[in-house]
């Protein structure tokens, strides 16, 4: 059976999908994942998940984020005066980056 | 199990995850903190909800309903982060919130009655919350820090939209400006109390800080907030009330005369004994009960464990 592997590079970071392994059970899956995905790249922790336990929903089934103009949900839609708090600026920058990535699709 | 000494020694940003066997003291302190935060998201959303209907324009209505929806989502994220500590289940936390045992932010115990009060929450209180949340991205409980990543991503819109409402009101008619100033005067002391009592009177600060859960003291957060938001308030033509007295130090930071604030009221609220706050708690409880049938229907119609077959996984 196939196990999807998620790798966390450092403590506190996110486990992100990095590939999958063939293994007959969870223990073996962990061993194979350690060898195949934790050997070169910096690794603090790995998760293994049986593929059939994963549910997927794709952009052909649902319009992620809706189909109407939702620009009102972005910080950039509002012009305010004066210096914004740095955490507000940071949030706005993250939103700008995310919006750009959406545009790339 | 990790002993408390080791926890304190290792307590860095995002250091601990559900994979760690943490002592009860840590897990209980983290649960208290995150549950409070989660409850506050929910109660804040309920407080603001009527203003979706009362929004003065379609743009405001859209933005405000998106915002309220975000806040409910933040509550859900945070209950997950709290639940992962293994002290309380999500159901227990939600039940406690309904029966009046769950604690939440002081500002959300006050009624919100008029549109001019809205920016007091959605600009000043959200701004204060965001200041605090930004520091919590470095908390030692990893699931909490991860929840903060998403919350902070979304929250920038809330604060700027709130500021936009304030700007609109303060550039509106003389009457609007006057009413906004009055709302500001009423809410200002509560907003300052958002950060809780001074460090020397804070019950939980020392432990939470020593294990890396809390990243900045009440005083530091309050100072940082005032530093940023007093100039903002002035910029929009709001006058800072004479009380509580606020002294500007030589280094540009602010010191609040704590005795000018109503701490009796604050601690009555903290015990969930403030009358209007009880109204908010019960209001949410009734709203929950009214839609019980929806939850029941969904649960009844969901096939057992969504087709999960444990034998295949193991």
Short mmCIF file of C-alpha atoms in Angstrom, two decimals:
data_model
loop_
_atom_site.label_atom_id
_atom_site.label_comp_id
_atom_site.label_asym_id
_atom_site.label_seq_id
_atom_site.Cartn_x
_atom_site.Cartn_y
_atom_site.Cartn_z
CA UNK A 1 0.00 0.00 0.00
CA UNK A 2 1.00 3.61 -0.53
CA UNK A 3 1.78 6.06 2.24
CA UNK A 4 2.02 9.80 1.63
CA UNK A 5 4.98 11.42 3.38
CA UNK A 6 5.07 14.86 4.99
CA UNK A 7 8.39 16.34 6.07
CA UNK A 8 9.06 18.99 8.69
CA UNK A 9 12.51 20.56 8.29
CA UNK A 10 12.80 22.21 11.69
CA UNK A 11 10.93 22.23 15.00
CA UNK A 12 7.90 24.47 14.76
CA UNK A 13 7.70 24.49 10.97
CA UNK A 14 4.89 22.95 8.94
CA UNK A 15 4.85 19.34 7.76
CA UNK A 16 4.69 19.64 3.99
CA UNK A 17 4.04 16.91 1.48
CA UNK A 18 7.27 15.61 -0.03
CA UNK A 19 6.36 12.32 -1.73
CA UNK A 20 5.21 8.79 -0.96
CA UNK A 21 6.48 5.30 -0.24
CA UNK A 22 5.31 1.72 -0.73
CA UNK A 23 5.07 -0.14 2.56
CA UNK A 24 3.02 -3.01 3.97
CA UNK A 25 2.34 -1.33 7.32
CA UNK A 26 2.83 1.86 9.33
CA UNK A 27 6.12 0.82 10.91
CA UNK A 28 7.68 -0.02 7.58
CA UNK A 29 6.27 3.15 6.08
CA UNK A 30 8.04 5.17 8.77
CA UNK A 31 11.32 3.38 8.10
CA UNK A 32 11.10 3.83 4.34
CA UNK A 33 10.09 7.48 4.72
CA UNK A 34 13.09 8.09 6.98
CA UNK A 35 15.41 6.58 4.39
CA UNK A 36 13.86 8.09 1.29
CA UNK A 37 12.86 11.51 2.53
CA UNK A 38 14.77 12.21 5.73
CA UNK A 39 18.28 11.39 4.63
CA UNK A 40 19.40 14.42 2.62
CA UNK A 41 17.16 17.37 3.28
CA UNK A 42 17.06 18.80 6.81
CA UNK A 43 14.47 16.79 8.73
CA UNK A 44 13.09 17.10 12.19
CA UNK A 45 10.00 14.94 11.80
CA UNK A 46 8.09 12.93 9.21
CA UNK A 47 4.43 11.98 9.01
CA UNK A 48 3.20 8.99 7.05
CA UNK A 49 -0.46 8.79 6.04
CA UNK A 50 -2.22 5.96 4.16
CA UNK A 51 -3.15 7.37 0.76
CA UNK A 52 -6.72 6.05 0.91
CA UNK A 53 -7.27 8.03 4.11
CA UNK A 54 -6.71 11.28 2.24
CA UNK A 55 -9.70 13.15 0.92
CA UNK A 56 -9.21 15.50 -1.99
CA UNK A 57 -11.26 18.27 -3.47
CA UNK A 58 -10.06 20.03 -6.62
CA UNK A 59 -10.58 23.26 -8.49
CA UNK A 60 -12.66 21.43 -11.11
CA UNK A 61 -15.23 20.61 -8.42
CA UNK A 62 -15.35 23.85 -6.49
CA UNK A 63 -14.53 27.48 -7.19
CA UNK A 64 -12.11 28.10 -4.35
CA UNK A 65 -12.61 31.57 -2.98
CA UNK A 66 -15.81 32.12 -4.95
CA UNK A 67 -16.51 33.52 -8.39
CA UNK A 68 -17.53 37.09 -7.56
CA UNK A 69 -15.29 40.06 -6.87
CA UNK A 70 -14.22 39.73 -3.26
CA UNK A 71 -11.59 42.45 -3.17
CA UNK A 72 -13.24 43.77 -0.01
CA UNK A 73 -11.60 40.88 1.85
CA UNK A 74 -8.10 42.24 1.23
CA UNK A 75 -6.31 44.78 3.37
CA UNK A 76 -5.12 46.46 0.18
CA UNK A 77 -8.72 47.50 -0.60
CA UNK A 78 -8.62 50.12 2.16
CA UNK A 79 -6.64 53.34 2.09
CA UNK A 80 -5.85 54.53 5.54
CA UNK A 81 -3.77 57.47 6.69
CA UNK A 82 -0.62 57.54 8.76
CA UNK A 83 1.77 54.76 9.64
CA UNK A 84 0.14 51.37 10.11
CA UNK A 85 1.21 49.10 12.95
CA UNK A 86 3.98 46.82 11.73
CA UNK A 87 1.89 43.67 12.22
CA UNK A 88 -0.82 45.21 10.01
CA UNK A 89 1.78 45.99 7.35
CA UNK A 90 3.12 42.44 7.64
CA UNK A 91 -0.37 40.97 7.20
CA UNK A 92 -1.00 43.19 4.20
CA UNK A 93 2.29 42.09 2.61
CA UNK A 94 1.38 38.44 3.10
CA UNK A 95 -1.97 39.12 1.44
CA UNK A 96 -0.32 40.85 -1.50
CA UNK A 97 1.96 37.84 -1.97
CA UNK A 98 -0.98 35.42 -1.77
CA UNK A 99 -3.00 37.47 -4.24
CA UNK A 100 -0.06 37.45 -6.68
CA UNK A 101 0.23 33.68 -6.39
CA UNK A 102 -3.48 33.32 -7.14
CA UNK A 103 -2.94 35.36 -10.28
CA UNK A 104 -0.22 32.95 -11.45
CA UNK A 105 -2.63 30.06 -11.79
CA UNK B 1 7.47 12.86 30.68
CA UNK B 2 9.41 16.08 30.25
CA UNK B 3 9.95 17.79 33.59
CA UNK B 4 9.17 21.46 34.12
CA UNK B 5 12.85 22.39 34.34
CA UNK B 6 13.48 20.99 30.86
CA UNK B 7 10.37 22.72 29.52
CA UNK B 8 11.64 26.08 30.81
CA UNK B 9 15.10 25.43 29.45
CA UNK B 10 13.89 24.49 25.97
CA UNK B 11 10.99 26.97 25.80
CA UNK B 12 11.69 28.61 22.44
CA UNK B 13 9.32 29.66 19.67
CA UNK B 14 7.23 26.72 18.32
CA UNK B 15 9.32 24.35 20.38
CA UNK B 16 6.64 21.95 21.64
CA UNK B 17 4.17 19.89 19.64
CA UNK B 18 1.67 17.10 20.39
CA UNK B 19 4.59 14.69 19.88
CA UNK B 20 6.10 15.92 23.18
CA UNK B 21 5.04 14.47 26.50
CA UNK B 22 4.58 17.73 28.41
CA UNK B 23 3.88 18.16 32.11
CA UNK B 24 0.34 18.90 33.27
CA UNK B 25 1.23 22.45 34.41
CA UNK B 26 2.28 23.41 30.89
CA UNK B 27 -0.71 21.78 29.22
CA UNK B 28 -3.16 23.38 31.64
CA UNK B 29 -1.65 26.85 31.32
CA UNK B 30 -1.64 26.58 27.52
CA UNK B 31 -5.24 25.30 27.51
CA UNK B 32 -6.41 28.19 29.68
CA UNK B 33 -4.72 30.70 27.39
CA UNK B 34 -5.84 29.25 24.06
CA UNK B 35 -9.36 28.45 25.23
CA UNK B 36 -9.72 32.09 26.36
CA UNK B 37 -8.50 33.21 22.97
CA UNK B 38 -10.86 30.85 21.11
CA UNK B 39 -13.86 31.90 23.23
CA UNK B 40 -13.01 35.53 22.54
CA UNK B 41 -13.06 34.97 18.78
CA UNK B 42 -16.53 33.43 19.02
CA UNK B 43 -17.96 36.01 21.41
CA UNK B 44 -16.50 38.85 19.34
CA UNK B 45 -18.17 37.46 16.25
CA UNK B 46 -21.53 37.24 18.01
CA UNK B 47 -21.15 40.83 19.21
CA UNK B 48 -20.49 42.10 15.70
CA UNK B 49 -22.97 39.86 13.88
CA UNK B 50 -25.99 42.23 14.14
CA UNK B 51 -23.98 44.84 12.24
CA UNK B 52 -23.95 42.74 9.11
CA UNK B 53 -27.62 43.61 8.91
CA UNK B 54 -27.11 47.14 10.15
CA UNK B 55 -24.27 48.01 7.78
CA UNK B 56 -24.92 51.34 6.08
CA UNK B 57 -23.90 50.17 2.58
CA UNK B 58 -23.56 47.02 0.50
CA UNK B 59 -19.75 47.29 0.57
CA UNK B 60 -19.72 47.42 4.34
CA UNK B 61 -22.18 44.55 4.52
CA UNK B 62 -20.01 42.30 2.34
CA UNK B 63 -16.82 43.16 4.18
CA UNK B 64 -18.41 42.88 7.58
CA UNK B 65 -19.97 39.49 6.92
CA UNK B 66 -16.60 38.23 5.57
CA UNK B 67 -14.98 39.49 8.73
CA UNK B 68 -17.47 37.85 11.09
CA UNK B 69 -17.06 34.60 9.15
CA UNK B 70 -13.26 34.88 9.55
CA UNK B 71 -13.59 35.32 13.32
CA UNK B 72 -15.72 32.19 13.69
CA UNK B 73 -13.04 30.38 11.67
CA UNK B 74 -10.35 31.68 14.04
CA UNK B 75 -12.34 30.30 16.95
CA UNK B 76 -12.45 26.88 15.27
CA UNK B 77 -8.69 26.91 14.59
CA UNK B 78 -7.97 27.84 18.17
CA UNK B 79 -10.22 25.17 19.69
CA UNK B 80 -8.22 22.66 17.65
CA UNK B 81 -4.95 24.08 18.95
CA UNK B 82 -6.29 23.97 22.52
CA UNK B 83 -7.75 20.49 22.14
CA UNK B 84 -4.39 19.14 20.98
CA UNK B 85 -3.06 19.68 24.52
CA UNK B 86 -5.23 16.82 25.74
CA UNK B 87 -6.71 18.67 28.73
CA UNK B 88 -10.17 19.57 27.44
CA UNK B 89 -12.16 18.49 24.41
CA UNK B 90 -13.67 20.94 21.98
CA UNK B 91 -17.16 19.97 23.21
CA UNK B 92 -16.19 20.67 26.82
CA UNK B 93 -14.87 24.11 25.89
CA UNK B 94 -17.98 24.98 23.87
CA UNK B 95 -20.24 23.71 26.66
CA UNK B 96 -18.34 25.79 29.20
CA UNK B 97 -18.76 28.84 27.01
CA UNK B 98 -22.51 28.22 26.84
CA UNK B 99 -23.00 27.59 30.56
CA UNK B 100 -21.07 30.68 31.62
CA UNK B 101 -17.85 29.01 32.82
CA UNK B 102 -15.81 29.85 29.72
CA UNK B 103 -13.81 33.06 30.03
CA UNK B 104 -13.27 35.60 27.26
CA UNK B 105 -12.05 39.10 26.56
CA UNK B 106 -13.36 41.98 28.68
CA UNK B 107 -14.35 44.11 25.64
CA UNK B 108 -16.80 41.50 24.39
CA UNK B 109 -18.88 41.65 27.58
CA UNK B 110 -20.15 45.12 26.69
CA UNK B 111 -23.13 45.64 24.41
CA UNK B 112 -22.47 47.08 20.98
CA UNK B 113 -25.47 49.16 20.09
CA UNK B 114 -24.70 51.62 17.37
CA UNK B 115 -22.70 51.71 14.14
CA UNK B 116 -20.44 54.44 15.56
CA UNK B 117 -19.28 51.90 18.15
CA UNK B 118 -18.26 49.39 15.49
CA UNK B 119 -14.77 50.83 14.80
CA UNK B 120 -14.09 50.74 18.56
CA UNK B 121 -14.10 46.97 18.19
CA UNK B 122 -13.05 46.45 14.61
CA UNK B 123 -10.25 49.00 14.61
CA UNK B 124 -9.03 49.51 18.17
CA UNK B 125 -9.82 46.16 19.80
CA UNK B 126 -8.82 44.23 16.67
CA UNK B 127 -5.67 46.36 16.45
CA UNK B 128 -4.87 45.54 20.07
CA UNK B 129 -5.60 41.86 19.43
CA UNK B 130 -3.41 41.84 16.38
CA UNK B 131 -0.52 43.36 18.28
CA UNK B 132 -0.79 40.55 20.79
CA UNK B 133 -1.37 37.84 18.16
CA UNK B 134 1.70 38.89 16.18
CA UNK B 135 3.85 38.12 19.23
CA UNK B 136 2.09 34.77 19.67
CA UNK B 137 3.43 33.52 16.35
CA UNK B 138 6.51 32.81 18.49
CA UNK B 139 4.65 30.97 21.27
CA UNK B 140 6.15 27.67 22.36
CA UNK B 141 3.02 25.56 21.57
CA UNK B 142 3.43 24.89 17.87
CA UNK B 143 -0.26 24.33 16.99
CA UNK B 144 -1.04 27.73 18.59
CA UNK B 145 1.73 29.43 16.59
CA UNK B 146 0.48 27.83 13.39
CA UNK B 147 -3.05 29.05 14.12
CA UNK B 148 -1.61 32.54 14.63
CA UNK B 149 0.01 32.44 11.18
CA UNK B 150 -3.39 32.12 9.55
CA UNK B 151 -5.13 34.49 11.93
CA UNK B 152 -2.56 37.24 11.37
CA UNK B 153 -2.74 36.73 7.62
CA UNK B 154 -6.48 37.47 7.67
CA UNK B 155 -6.58 40.02 10.44
CA UNK B 156 -4.86 42.82 8.49
CA UNK B 157 -8.05 43.21 6.47
CA UNK B 158 -10.15 43.45 9.63
CA UNK B 159 -8.06 46.20 11.15
CA UNK B 160 -7.82 48.22 7.95
CA UNK B 161 -11.53 47.85 7.26
CA UNK B 162 -12.24 48.97 10.82
CA UNK B 163 -9.95 51.94 10.32
CA UNK B 164 -11.76 52.76 7.08
CA UNK B 165 -15.09 52.84 8.95
CA UNK B 166 -13.55 55.17 11.53
CA UNK B 167 -12.18 57.41 8.77
CA UNK B 168 -15.58 57.56 7.10
CA UNK B 169 -17.32 58.49 10.34
CA UNK B 170 -14.72 61.09 11.29
CA UNK B 171 -14.93 62.76 7.90
CA UNK B 172 -18.73 62.62 7.95
CA UNK B 173 -21.24 65.08 9.35
CA UNK B 174 -20.56 67.00 12.54
CA UNK B 175 -23.16 64.83 14.25
CA UNK B 176 -21.37 61.63 13.16
CA UNK B 177 -18.05 62.95 14.38
CA UNK B 178 -19.56 63.88 17.71
CA UNK B 179 -21.22 60.49 18.17
CA UNK B 180 -18.00 58.71 17.25
CA UNK B 181 -16.07 60.78 19.78
CA UNK B 182 -18.64 59.85 22.45
CA UNK B 183 -18.34 56.17 21.59
CA UNK B 184 -14.57 56.48 21.74
CA UNK B 185 -14.71 58.03 25.20
CA UNK B 186 -16.90 55.21 26.42
CA UNK B 187 -14.72 52.46 24.93
CA UNK B 188 -11.23 53.90 25.45
CA UNK B 189 -10.73 52.69 29.07
CA UNK B 190 -12.02 49.20 28.13
CA UNK B 191 -9.66 49.10 25.17
CA UNK B 192 -6.73 49.93 27.44
CA UNK B 193 -7.87 47.19 29.81
CA UNK B 194 -7.75 44.72 26.90
CA UNK B 195 -4.16 44.03 27.89
CA UNK B 196 -5.19 43.11 31.42
CA UNK B 197 -3.79 44.30 34.72
CA UNK B 198 -0.22 45.57 35.08
CA UNK B 199 2.52 42.98 35.18
CA UNK B 200 2.81 43.01 38.98
CA UNK B 201 -0.91 42.22 39.32
CA UNK B 202 -1.09 39.62 36.55
CA UNK B 203 -1.79 36.16 37.98
CA UNK B 204 -0.69 33.96 35.12
CA UNK B 205 2.03 35.98 33.42
CA UNK B 206 5.16 34.65 35.11
CA UNK B 207 4.51 30.98 34.46
CA UNK B 208 3.18 31.48 30.92
CA UNK B 209 6.20 33.56 30.09
CA UNK B 210 8.71 31.17 31.68
CA UNK B 211 7.50 28.29 29.49
CA UNK B 212 7.43 30.43 26.35
CA UNK B 213 3.66 30.46 25.91
CA UNK B 214 3.41 34.19 26.31
CA UNK B 215 5.95 36.29 24.48
CA UNK B 216 5.42 39.80 25.81
CA UNK B 217 4.18 41.17 29.10
CA UNK B 218 0.87 43.04 29.48
CA UNK B 219 2.75 46.30 30.04
CA UNK B 220 4.93 45.94 26.95
CA UNK B 221 1.97 45.07 24.77
CA UNK B 222 -0.11 47.95 26.12
CA UNK B 223 2.76 50.36 25.52
CA UNK B 224 3.31 49.14 22.00
CA UNK B 225 -0.39 49.48 21.29
CA UNK B 226 -0.68 53.02 22.67
CA UNK B 227 2.44 54.02 20.82
CA UNK B 228 0.81 53.02 17.54
CA UNK B 229 -2.84 53.81 18.08
CA UNK B 230 -2.81 57.14 19.95
CA UNK B 231 -1.31 58.87 16.89
CA UNK B 232 -3.86 57.06 14.69
CA UNK B 233 -6.79 58.21 16.84
CA UNK B 234 -5.51 61.80 16.79
CA UNK B 235 -4.99 61.66 13.05
CA UNK B 236 -8.70 61.00 12.57
CA UNK B 237 -9.57 63.87 14.87
CA UNK B 238 -10.45 61.87 17.97
CA UNK B 239 -9.60 63.47 21.26
CA UNK B 240 -7.95 61.20 23.80
CA UNK B 241 -10.06 61.33 26.99
CA UNK B 242 -8.47 62.93 30.07
CA UNK B 243 -8.97 59.71 31.99
CA UNK B 244 -7.25 57.37 32.36
CA UNK B 245 -4.31 59.73 32.58
CA UNK B 246 -1.60 58.73 30.15
CA UNK B 247 1.91 60.05 30.63
CA UNK B 248 4.34 60.13 27.75
CA UNK B 249 7.78 59.06 28.89
CA UNK B 250 10.99 60.65 27.62
CA UNK B 251 11.63 57.64 25.39
CA UNK B 252 8.27 58.13 23.63
CA UNK B 253 6.49 55.22 25.35
CA UNK B 254 3.38 55.67 27.46
CA UNK B 255 2.50 54.96 31.06
CA UNK B 256 -1.15 54.61 32.05
CA UNK B 257 -2.35 55.74 35.47
CA UNK B 258 -3.79 52.36 36.42
CA UNK B 259 -5.85 53.70 39.31
CA UNK B 260 -7.96 55.71 36.85
CA UNK B 261 -9.33 52.47 35.42
CA UNK B 262 -12.29 50.57 36.83
CA UNK B 263 -10.69 47.34 38.02
CA UNK B 264 -13.75 46.29 40.02
CA UNK B 265 -15.71 46.16 36.81
CA UNK B 266 -12.81 44.42 35.05
CA UNK B 267 -12.63 41.63 37.61
CA UNK B 268 -16.42 41.30 37.77
CA UNK B 269 -16.26 40.74 34.01
CA UNK B 270 -13.36 38.32 34.42
CA UNK B 271 -15.63 36.20 36.64
CA UNK B 272 -18.46 36.31 34.06
CA UNK B 273 -20.61 38.19 36.57
CA UNK B 274 -21.16 41.41 34.62
CA UNK B 275 -24.82 41.71 33.67
CA UNK B 276 -24.50 42.78 29.99
CA UNK B 277 -21.81 40.10 29.51
CA UNK B 278 -24.19 37.45 30.79
CA UNK B 279 -26.61 38.68 28.15
CA UNK B 280 -23.97 38.03 25.48
CA UNK B 281 -23.23 34.55 26.84
CA UNK B 282 -26.89 33.59 26.96
CA UNK B 283 -27.56 35.16 23.58
CA UNK B 284 -24.99 32.88 22.02
CA UNK B 285 -26.31 29.90 23.94
CA UNK B 286 -29.82 30.49 22.61
CA UNK B 287 -28.51 30.94 19.07
CA UNK B 288 -26.72 27.59 19.42
CA UNK B 289 -29.82 25.85 20.72
CA UNK B 290 -31.93 27.32 17.93
CA UNK B 291 -29.78 25.58 15.31
CA UNK B 292 -29.24 22.33 17.20
CA UNK B 293 -31.47 20.58 14.70
CA UNK B 294 -29.03 21.46 11.90
CA UNK B 295 -26.10 19.87 13.70
CA UNK B 296 -28.19 16.84 14.57
CA UNK B 297 -29.35 16.41 10.99
CA UNK B 298 -25.80 16.63 9.66
CA UNK B 299 -24.50 14.14 12.20
CA UNK B 300 -27.33 11.71 11.55
CA UNK B 301 -26.88 11.86 7.78
CA UNK B 302 -23.11 11.38 7.81
CA UNK B 303 -22.16 7.78 7.11
CA UNK B 304 -20.27 6.23 10.01
CA UNK B 305 -16.79 7.79 10.27
CA UNK B 306 -16.93 8.94 6.63
CA UNK B 307 -16.07 5.55 5.18
CA UNK B 308 -12.94 5.28 7.32
CA UNK B 309 -11.65 1.72 7.52
CA UNK B 310 -9.11 1.39 10.29
CA UNK B 311 -7.98 -2.10 9.29
CA UNK B 312 -6.78 -0.77 5.93
CA UNK B 313 -4.71 1.89 7.66
CA UNK B 314 -3.11 -0.44 10.14
#
